[in-house]
Tab-separated table of C-alpha atoms in Angstrom:
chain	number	residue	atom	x	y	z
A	4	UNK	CA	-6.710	7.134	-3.750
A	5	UNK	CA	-4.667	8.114	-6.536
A	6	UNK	CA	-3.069	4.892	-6.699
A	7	UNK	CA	-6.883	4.173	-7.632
A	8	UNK	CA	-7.433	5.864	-9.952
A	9	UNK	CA	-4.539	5.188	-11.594
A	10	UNK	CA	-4.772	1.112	-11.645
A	11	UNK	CA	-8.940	1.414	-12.574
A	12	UNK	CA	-7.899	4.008	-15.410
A	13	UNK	CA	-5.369	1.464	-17.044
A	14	UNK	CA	-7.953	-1.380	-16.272
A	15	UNK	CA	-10.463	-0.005	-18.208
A	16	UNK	CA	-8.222	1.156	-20.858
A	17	UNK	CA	-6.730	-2.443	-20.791
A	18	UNK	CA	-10.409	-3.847	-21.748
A	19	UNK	CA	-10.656	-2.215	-24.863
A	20	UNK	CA	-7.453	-3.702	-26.283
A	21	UNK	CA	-8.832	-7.271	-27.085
A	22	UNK	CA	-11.829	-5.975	-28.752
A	23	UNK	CA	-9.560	-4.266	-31.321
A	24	UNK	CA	-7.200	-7.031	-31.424
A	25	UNK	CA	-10.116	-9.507	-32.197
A	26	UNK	CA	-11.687	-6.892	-34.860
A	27	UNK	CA	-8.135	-6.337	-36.233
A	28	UNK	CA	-7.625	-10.285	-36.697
A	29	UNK	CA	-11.162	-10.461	-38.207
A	30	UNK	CA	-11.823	-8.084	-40.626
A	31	UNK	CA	-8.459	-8.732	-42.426
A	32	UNK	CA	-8.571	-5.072	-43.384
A	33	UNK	CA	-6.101	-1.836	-41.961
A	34	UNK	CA	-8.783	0.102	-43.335
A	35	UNK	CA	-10.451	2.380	-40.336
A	36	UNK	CA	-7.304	1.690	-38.342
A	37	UNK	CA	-4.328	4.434	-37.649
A	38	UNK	CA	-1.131	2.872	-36.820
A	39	UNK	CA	0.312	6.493	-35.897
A	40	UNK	CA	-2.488	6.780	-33.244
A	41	UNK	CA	-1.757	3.286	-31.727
A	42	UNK	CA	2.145	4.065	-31.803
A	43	UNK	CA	1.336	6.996	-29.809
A	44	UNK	CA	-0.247	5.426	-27.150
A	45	UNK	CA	2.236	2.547	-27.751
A	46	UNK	CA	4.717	5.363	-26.424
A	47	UNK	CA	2.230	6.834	-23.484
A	48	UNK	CA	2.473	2.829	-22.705
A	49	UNK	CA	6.221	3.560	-22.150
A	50	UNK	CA	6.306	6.561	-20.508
A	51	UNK	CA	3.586	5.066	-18.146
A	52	UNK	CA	5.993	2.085	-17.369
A	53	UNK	CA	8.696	3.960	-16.777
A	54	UNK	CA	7.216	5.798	-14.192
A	55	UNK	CA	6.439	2.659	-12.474
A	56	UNK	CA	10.071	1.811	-12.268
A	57	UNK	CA	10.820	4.967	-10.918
A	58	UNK	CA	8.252	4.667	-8.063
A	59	UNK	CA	9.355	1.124	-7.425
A	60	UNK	CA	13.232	2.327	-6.596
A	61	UNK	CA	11.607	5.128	-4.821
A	62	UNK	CA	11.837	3.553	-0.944
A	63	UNK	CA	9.537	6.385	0.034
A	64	UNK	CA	6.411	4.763	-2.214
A	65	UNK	CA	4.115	1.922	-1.094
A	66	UNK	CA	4.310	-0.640	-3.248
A	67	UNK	CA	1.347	-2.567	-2.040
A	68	UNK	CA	-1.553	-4.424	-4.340
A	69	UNK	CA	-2.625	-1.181	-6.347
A	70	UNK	CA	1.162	-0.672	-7.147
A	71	UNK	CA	1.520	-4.187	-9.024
A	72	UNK	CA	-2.104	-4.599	-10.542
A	73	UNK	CA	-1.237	-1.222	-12.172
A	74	UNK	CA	2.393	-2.309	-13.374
A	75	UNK	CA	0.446	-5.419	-14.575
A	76	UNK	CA	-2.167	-3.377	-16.908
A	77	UNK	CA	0.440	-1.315	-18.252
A	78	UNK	CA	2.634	-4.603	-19.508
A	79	UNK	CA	-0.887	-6.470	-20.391
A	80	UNK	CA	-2.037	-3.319	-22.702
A	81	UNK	CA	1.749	-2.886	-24.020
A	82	UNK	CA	1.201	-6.005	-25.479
A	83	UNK	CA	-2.127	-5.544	-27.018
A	84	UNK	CA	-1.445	-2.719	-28.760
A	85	UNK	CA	1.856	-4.728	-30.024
A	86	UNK	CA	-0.227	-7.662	-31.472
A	87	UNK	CA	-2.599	-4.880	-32.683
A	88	UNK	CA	0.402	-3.051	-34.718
A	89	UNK	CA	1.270	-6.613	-36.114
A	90	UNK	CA	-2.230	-7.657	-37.577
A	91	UNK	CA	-2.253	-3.778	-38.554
A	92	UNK	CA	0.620	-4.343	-40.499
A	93	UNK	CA	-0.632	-7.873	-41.848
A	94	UNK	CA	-4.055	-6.437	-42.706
A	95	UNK	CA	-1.871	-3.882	-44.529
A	96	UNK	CA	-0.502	-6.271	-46.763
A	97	UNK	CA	-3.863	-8.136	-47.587
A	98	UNK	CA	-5.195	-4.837	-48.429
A	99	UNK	CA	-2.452	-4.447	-50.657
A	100	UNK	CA	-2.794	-7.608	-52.360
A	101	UNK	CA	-6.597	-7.066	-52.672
A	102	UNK	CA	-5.930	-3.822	-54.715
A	103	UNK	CA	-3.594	-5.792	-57.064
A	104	UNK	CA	-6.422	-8.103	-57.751
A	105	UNK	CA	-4.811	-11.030	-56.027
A	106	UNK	CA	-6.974	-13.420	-53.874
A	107	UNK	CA	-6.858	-13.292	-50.278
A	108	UNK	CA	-8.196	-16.414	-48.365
Protein backbone atom coordinates (compact mmCIF):
# COMPACT_ATOMS: atom_id res chain seq x y z
CA UNK A 1 0.00 0.00 0.00
CA UNK A 2 2.74 2.26 0.54
CA UNK A 3 4.22 1.47 -2.64
CA UNK A 4 0.77 3.27 -3.55
CA UNK A 5 0.91 5.89 -2.26
CA UNK A 6 4.12 6.57 -3.16
CA UNK A 7 3.78 6.03 -7.19
CA UNK A 8 0.02 8.08 -7.09
CA UNK A 9 1.86 10.91 -4.98
CA UNK A 10 4.65 11.38 -7.72
CA UNK A 11 1.86 10.89 -10.43
CA UNK A 12 0.00 13.62 -9.42
CA UNK A 13 2.90 15.72 -8.67
CA UNK A 14 4.21 14.69 -12.19
CA UNK A 15 0.87 16.36 -13.78
CA UNK A 16 1.52 19.64 -12.67
CA UNK A 17 4.93 19.90 -14.33
CA UNK A 18 3.70 20.47 -18.00
CA UNK A 19 1.30 23.06 -17.02
CA UNK A 20 4.22 25.16 -15.72
CA UNK A 21 6.44 24.19 -18.44
CA UNK A 22 3.75 25.32 -21.04
CA UNK A 23 3.03 28.68 -18.91
CA UNK A 24 6.84 29.12 -18.54
CA UNK A 25 7.33 28.80 -22.50
CA UNK A 26 4.31 31.16 -22.96
CA UNK A 27 4.40 34.01 -21.01
CA UNK A 28 8.10 34.72 -21.90
CA UNK A 29 8.36 36.24 -18.45
CA UNK A 30 10.46 34.74 -15.00
CA UNK A 31 8.31 37.07 -13.34
CA UNK A 32 5.97 35.02 -10.62
CA UNK A 33 8.45 32.18 -10.95
CA UNK A 34 11.22 31.16 -8.09
CA UNK A 35 14.03 29.26 -9.46
CA UNK A 36 15.29 28.57 -5.72
CA UNK A 37 11.90 26.85 -5.05
CA UNK A 38 12.09 24.66 -8.24
CA UNK A 39 15.89 23.81 -7.44
CA UNK A 40 14.68 22.59 -4.24
CA UNK A 41 12.40 20.24 -5.38
CA UNK A 42 14.86 19.69 -8.28
CA UNK A 43 16.98 18.21 -5.26
CA UNK A 44 13.85 16.32 -3.37
CA UNK A 45 13.75 14.88 -7.19
CA UNK A 46 17.24 13.46 -6.34
CA UNK A 47 16.98 12.35 -3.11
CA UNK A 48 13.68 10.60 -4.24
CA UNK A 49 15.70 8.75 -7.03
CA UNK A 50 18.21 7.76 -5.05
CA UNK A 51 16.15 5.99 -2.83
CA UNK A 52 14.85 4.06 -5.66
CA UNK A 53 18.26 2.76 -6.43
CA UNK A 54 18.73 1.78 -3.09
CA UNK A 55 15.48 -0.29 -2.95
CA UNK A 56 16.26 -1.76 -6.33
CA UNK A 57 19.82 -3.39 -4.97
CA UNK A 58 17.87 -4.20 -1.94
CA UNK A 59 17.01 -8.20 -2.86
CA UNK A 60 14.62 -8.06 0.06
CA UNK A 61 12.16 -5.35 -1.94
CA UNK A 62 9.56 -6.25 -4.59
CA UNK A 63 10.24 -4.66 -7.46
CA UNK A 64 7.00 -5.32 -9.20
CA UNK A 65 4.76 -2.65 -11.44
CA UNK A 66 4.36 0.06 -8.58
CA UNK A 67 8.24 -0.11 -8.16
CA UNK A 68 8.97 1.02 -11.92
CA UNK A 69 5.87 3.37 -12.62
CA UNK A 70 7.25 5.22 -9.54
CA UNK A 71 11.03 5.22 -10.76
CA UNK A 72 9.37 6.39 -14.05
CA UNK A 73 7.54 9.63 -12.44
CA UNK A 74 10.48 10.53 -10.59
CA UNK A 75 12.82 10.62 -14.01
CA UNK A 76 9.60 12.11 -16.04
CA UNK A 77 9.21 15.11 -13.31
CA UNK A 78 13.22 15.42 -13.05
CA UNK A 79 12.98 16.46 -16.37
CA UNK A 80 10.20 18.88 -16.20
CA UNK A 81 11.41 20.80 -13.69
CA UNK A 82 14.86 20.80 -15.83
CA UNK A 83 13.15 22.27 -18.99
CA UNK A 84 11.27 24.50 -16.47
CA UNK A 85 14.76 25.92 -14.95
CA UNK A 86 15.86 26.45 -18.68
CA UNK A 87 12.84 28.61 -19.99
CA UNK A 88 13.20 30.16 -16.32
CA UNK A 89 16.47 31.15 -17.16
CA UNK A 90 15.51 32.21 -20.87
CA UNK A 91 12.49 34.17 -19.63
CA UNK A 92 15.16 35.72 -17.38
CA UNK A 93 16.99 37.10 -20.08
CA UNK A 94 13.91 38.49 -22.09
CA UNK A 95 12.96 40.17 -18.99
CA UNK A 96 16.21 41.61 -18.93
CA UNK A 97 16.23 42.82 -22.33
CA UNK A 98 12.67 44.22 -21.89
CA UNK A 99 13.96 46.50 -19.01
CA UNK A 100 16.77 47.79 -21.30
CA UNK A 101 14.15 48.84 -23.73
CA UNK A 102 15.15 46.31 -26.32
CA UNK A 103 12.42 44.46 -28.35
CA UNK A 104 11.58 41.03 -27.65
CA UNK A 105 9.68 39.08 -30.44
Amino acid sequence: MADLCEALMIMFFGLSWPTSVIKSYRSRTAKGKSAVFEILIWIGYIFGIVKMIIKYNDPTVSKGFLFYFAWFFYCLNMLMITIDLILYVRNKRLDARRDRGEKVD
